[in-house]
């Protein structure tokens, strides 16, 4: 609950006035949703999860993703976008994608069909940003690679099937195009679910590099998607 409250405060500081809570389990943190209205009802969802396992502080997994959402909102709100953006801090991902499954399951069918992309931010700041290629929608992956190339870099394909599932899966099972951006490698994955998952392992340059690419990517999606 404390982490949800912190994210609420960050969103409000970033200027989000359309902030709602979706109760999933009474007494547990809620899904936290910040809406950036666009010219159309078509949706782009950007997500990270709020919860973490008891061992460690869960900074990498996944406060690194969730806490980036208010900064992305603040940077995108400077002009009216074509799509409506939903920035969502999902609860209870570690318990089996509970928050994201609840969210998708309770979406009206017509709203589900309005989602053009779900961009999942998972475990950032341990290394330069990477992409879970095997699970990425081809169109979303092509657009990400074009953005990275324009910025003079690229995102390595590092697949995470052996690590587990992520909130993007809840959407992908409903035929929503998804993509997951992360920073896990064979070396850095050893931090997850251990006492090493603290601020000490985060790299500010890597984290800021992830923010820059994700921000440009979201702006590109807004231009390129229907």
PDB file of C-alpha atoms in Angstrom, residues 56-173:
ATOM      1  CA  UNK A  56      14.974  -7.620  -1.226  1.00  0.00           C
ATOM      2  CA  UNK A  57      13.328  -4.236  -1.797  1.00  0.00           C
ATOM      3  CA  UNK A  58      11.916  -4.918  -5.260  1.00  0.00           C
ATOM      4  CA  UNK A  59      13.573  -1.842  -6.741  1.00  0.00           C
ATOM      5  CA  UNK A  60      14.544  -3.591  -9.964  1.00  0.00           C
ATOM      6  CA  UNK A  61      11.482  -5.867  -9.997  1.00  0.00           C
ATOM      7  CA  UNK A  62       9.557  -3.712 -10.594  1.00  0.00           C
ATOM      8  CA  UNK A  63       9.664  -0.303  -8.951  1.00  0.00           C
ATOM      9  CA  UNK A  64      12.018   0.611 -11.783  1.00  0.00           C
ATOM     10  CA  UNK A  65       9.160   0.171 -14.261  1.00  0.00           C
ATOM     11  CA  UNK A  66       6.280   1.508 -12.185  1.00  0.00           C
ATOM     12  CA  UNK A  67       8.091   4.624 -10.992  1.00  0.00           C
ATOM     13  CA  UNK A  68       8.962   5.614 -14.581  1.00  0.00           C
ATOM     14  CA  UNK A  69       5.278   5.977 -15.484  1.00  0.00           C
ATOM     15  CA  UNK A  70       4.745   9.472 -13.972  1.00  0.00           C
ATOM     16  CA  UNK A  71       7.820  10.846 -15.764  1.00  0.00           C
ATOM     17  CA  UNK A  72       6.582   9.465 -19.069  1.00  0.00           C
ATOM     18  CA  UNK A  73       3.152  10.987 -18.433  1.00  0.00           C
ATOM     19  CA  UNK A  74       4.677  14.360 -17.609  1.00  0.00           C
ATOM     20  CA  UNK A  75       6.794  14.390 -20.761  1.00  0.00           C
ATOM     21  CA  UNK A  76       3.947  13.343 -23.074  1.00  0.00           C
ATOM     22  CA  UNK A  77       1.311  15.713 -21.705  1.00  0.00           C
ATOM     23  CA  UNK A  78       2.964  18.754 -23.277  1.00  0.00           C
ATOM     24  CA  UNK A  79       0.856  18.398 -26.424  1.00  0.00           C
ATOM     25  CA  UNK A  80      -2.423  16.759 -27.364  1.00  0.00           C
ATOM     26  CA  UNK A  81      -1.780  13.215 -28.563  1.00  0.00           C
ATOM     27  CA  UNK A  82      -3.836  11.212 -31.062  1.00  0.00           C
ATOM     28  CA  UNK A  83      -4.258   8.265 -28.711  1.00  0.00           C
ATOM     29  CA  UNK A  84      -5.458   8.215 -25.147  1.00  0.00           C
ATOM     30  CA  UNK A  85      -2.643   6.926 -22.938  1.00  0.00           C
ATOM     31  CA  UNK A  86      -3.270   4.863 -19.815  1.00  0.00           C
ATOM     32  CA  UNK A  87      -0.340   4.584 -17.407  1.00  0.00           C
ATOM     33  CA  UNK A  88      -1.066   1.684 -15.055  1.00  0.00           C
ATOM     34  CA  UNK A  89       0.701   0.456 -11.942  1.00  0.00           C
ATOM     35  CA  UNK A  90      -0.534  -3.133 -11.663  1.00  0.00           C
ATOM     36  CA  UNK A  91      -0.896  -4.863  -8.331  1.00  0.00           C
ATOM     37  CA  UNK A  92      -0.018  -8.455  -7.428  1.00  0.00           C
ATOM     38  CA  UNK A  93       1.977  -9.402 -10.518  1.00  0.00           C
ATOM     39  CA  UNK A  94       4.182 -11.642  -8.394  1.00  0.00           C
ATOM     40  CA  UNK A  95       1.121 -13.632  -7.268  1.00  0.00           C
ATOM     41  CA  UNK A  96       0.293 -14.659 -10.830  1.00  0.00           C
ATOM     42  CA  UNK A  97      -0.508 -11.510 -12.843  1.00  0.00           C
ATOM     43  CA  UNK A  98      -3.511 -10.917 -10.583  1.00  0.00           C
ATOM     44  CA  UNK A  99      -3.824  -7.163 -11.145  1.00  0.00           C
ATOM     45  CA  UNK A 100      -3.406  -7.176 -14.907  1.00  0.00           C
ATOM     46  CA  UNK A 101      -5.693 -10.186 -15.327  1.00  0.00           C
ATOM     47  CA  UNK A 102      -8.358  -8.457 -13.253  1.00  0.00           C
ATOM     48  CA  UNK A 103      -7.988  -5.278 -15.289  1.00  0.00           C
ATOM     49  CA  UNK A 104      -8.323  -6.982 -18.662  1.00  0.00           C
ATOM     50  CA  UNK A 105     -11.098  -9.288 -17.529  1.00  0.00           C
ATOM     51  CA  UNK A 106     -13.230  -6.341 -16.416  1.00  0.00           C
ATOM     52  CA  UNK A 107     -12.741  -4.259 -19.544  1.00  0.00           C
ATOM     53  CA  UNK A 108     -15.856  -3.859 -21.694  1.00  0.00           C
ATOM     54  CA  UNK A 109     -15.314  -5.663 -25.002  1.00  0.00           C
ATOM     55  CA  UNK A 110     -15.538  -2.454 -27.031  1.00  0.00           C
ATOM     56  CA  UNK A 111     -12.805  -0.851 -24.902  1.00  0.00           C
ATOM     57  CA  UNK A 112     -10.587  -3.925 -25.202  1.00  0.00           C
ATOM     58  CA  UNK A 113     -10.824  -3.594 -28.981  1.00  0.00           C
ATOM     59  CA  UNK A 114      -9.653   0.018 -28.734  1.00  0.00           C
ATOM     60  CA  UNK A 115      -6.249  -0.949 -27.301  1.00  0.00           C
ATOM     61  CA  UNK A 116      -3.634  -0.511 -30.019  1.00  0.00           C
ATOM     62  CA  UNK A 117      -0.610  -1.443 -27.875  1.00  0.00           C
ATOM     63  CA  UNK A 118       0.395  -2.496 -24.381  1.00  0.00           C
ATOM     64  CA  UNK A 119       3.970  -1.518 -23.509  1.00  0.00           C
ATOM     65  CA  UNK A 120       5.236  -3.321 -20.413  1.00  0.00           C
ATOM     66  CA  UNK A 121       8.185  -1.918 -18.445  1.00  0.00           C
ATOM     67  CA  UNK A 122       9.937  -4.579 -16.423  1.00  0.00           C
ATOM     68  CA  UNK A 123      13.193  -4.589 -14.457  1.00  0.00           C
ATOM     69  CA  UNK A 124      14.946  -1.521 -15.881  1.00  0.00           C
ATOM     70  CA  UNK A 125      18.282   0.056 -15.006  1.00  0.00           C
ATOM     71  CA  UNK A 126      20.513  -2.995 -14.589  1.00  0.00           C
ATOM     72  CA  UNK A 127      21.862  -2.742 -18.140  1.00  0.00           C
ATOM     73  CA  UNK A 128      20.980  -0.851 -21.325  1.00  0.00           C
ATOM     74  CA  UNK A 129      17.380  -1.469 -22.395  1.00  0.00           C
ATOM     75  CA  UNK A 130      16.522  -4.719 -24.140  1.00  0.00           C
ATOM     76  CA  UNK A 131      13.393  -6.254 -25.634  1.00  0.00           C
ATOM     77  CA  UNK A 132      11.621  -9.573 -25.076  1.00  0.00           C
ATOM     78  CA  UNK A 133      11.557 -10.323 -28.782  1.00  0.00           C
ATOM     79  CA  UNK A 134       9.816 -13.711 -28.801  1.00  0.00           C
ATOM     80  CA  UNK A 135       6.696 -12.235 -27.200  1.00  0.00           C
ATOM     81  CA  UNK A 136       6.701  -8.894 -29.024  1.00  0.00           C
ATOM     82  CA  UNK A 137       4.135  -7.976 -31.633  1.00  0.00           C
ATOM     83  CA  UNK A 138       6.084  -7.688 -34.929  1.00  0.00           C
ATOM     84  CA  UNK A 139       4.733  -4.219 -35.760  1.00  0.00           C
ATOM     85  CA  UNK A 140       5.535  -2.897 -32.281  1.00  0.00           C
ATOM     86  CA  UNK A 141       8.992  -4.458 -32.471  1.00  0.00           C
ATOM     87  CA  UNK A 142       9.722  -2.875 -35.862  1.00  0.00           C
ATOM     88  CA  UNK A 143       8.715   0.541 -34.549  1.00  0.00           C
ATOM     89  CA  UNK A 144      10.908   0.124 -31.469  1.00  0.00           C
ATOM     90  CA  UNK A 145      13.894  -0.845 -33.586  1.00  0.00           C
ATOM     91  CA  UNK A 146      13.354   2.147 -35.878  1.00  0.00           C
ATOM     92  CA  UNK A 147      13.235   4.510 -32.895  1.00  0.00           C
ATOM     93  CA  UNK A 148      16.410   3.024 -31.441  1.00  0.00           C
ATOM     94  CA  UNK A 149      18.182   3.297 -34.800  1.00  0.00           C
ATOM     95  CA  UNK A 150      17.158   6.942 -35.127  1.00  0.00           C
ATOM     96  CA  UNK A 151      18.665   7.537 -31.680  1.00  0.00           C
ATOM     97  CA  UNK A 152      21.918   5.896 -32.717  1.00  0.00           C
ATOM     98  CA  UNK A 153      21.502   2.723 -30.686  1.00  0.00           C
ATOM     99  CA  UNK A 154      19.658  -0.607 -30.675  1.00  0.00           C
ATOM    100  CA  UNK A 155      17.860  -2.864 -28.213  1.00  0.00           C
ATOM    101  CA  UNK A 156      19.284  -6.382 -27.953  1.00  0.00           C
ATOM    102  CA  UNK A 157      16.771  -9.227 -28.045  1.00  0.00           C
ATOM    103  CA  UNK A 158      16.917 -10.975 -24.670  1.00  0.00           C
ATOM    104  CA  UNK A 159      14.051 -13.400 -24.145  1.00  0.00           C
ATOM    105  CA  UNK A 160      12.829 -14.268 -20.665  1.00  0.00           C
ATOM    106  CA  UNK A 161      10.836 -17.480 -20.968  1.00  0.00           C
ATOM    107  CA  UNK A 162      12.919 -19.124 -18.250  1.00  0.00           C
ATOM    108  CA  UNK A 163      12.437 -16.187 -15.899  1.00  0.00           C
ATOM    109  CA  UNK A 164       8.655 -16.256 -15.777  1.00  0.00           C
ATOM    110  CA  UNK A 165       5.574 -14.386 -16.977  1.00  0.00           C
ATOM    111  CA  UNK A 166       4.824 -10.681 -17.088  1.00  0.00           C
ATOM    112  CA  UNK A 167       1.747  -8.455 -17.166  1.00  0.00           C
ATOM    113  CA  UNK A 168       1.893  -8.198 -20.956  1.00  0.00           C
ATOM    114  CA  UNK A 169       0.741 -11.813 -21.085  1.00  0.00           C
ATOM    115  CA  UNK A 170      -2.676 -10.881 -19.663  1.00  0.00           C
ATOM    116  CA  UNK A 171      -3.217  -8.605 -22.650  1.00  0.00           C
ATOM    117  CA  UNK A 172      -1.603 -10.852 -25.250  1.00  0.00           C
ATOM    118  CA  UNK A 173      -4.010 -13.647 -24.343  1.00  0.00           C
TER     119      UNK A 173
END
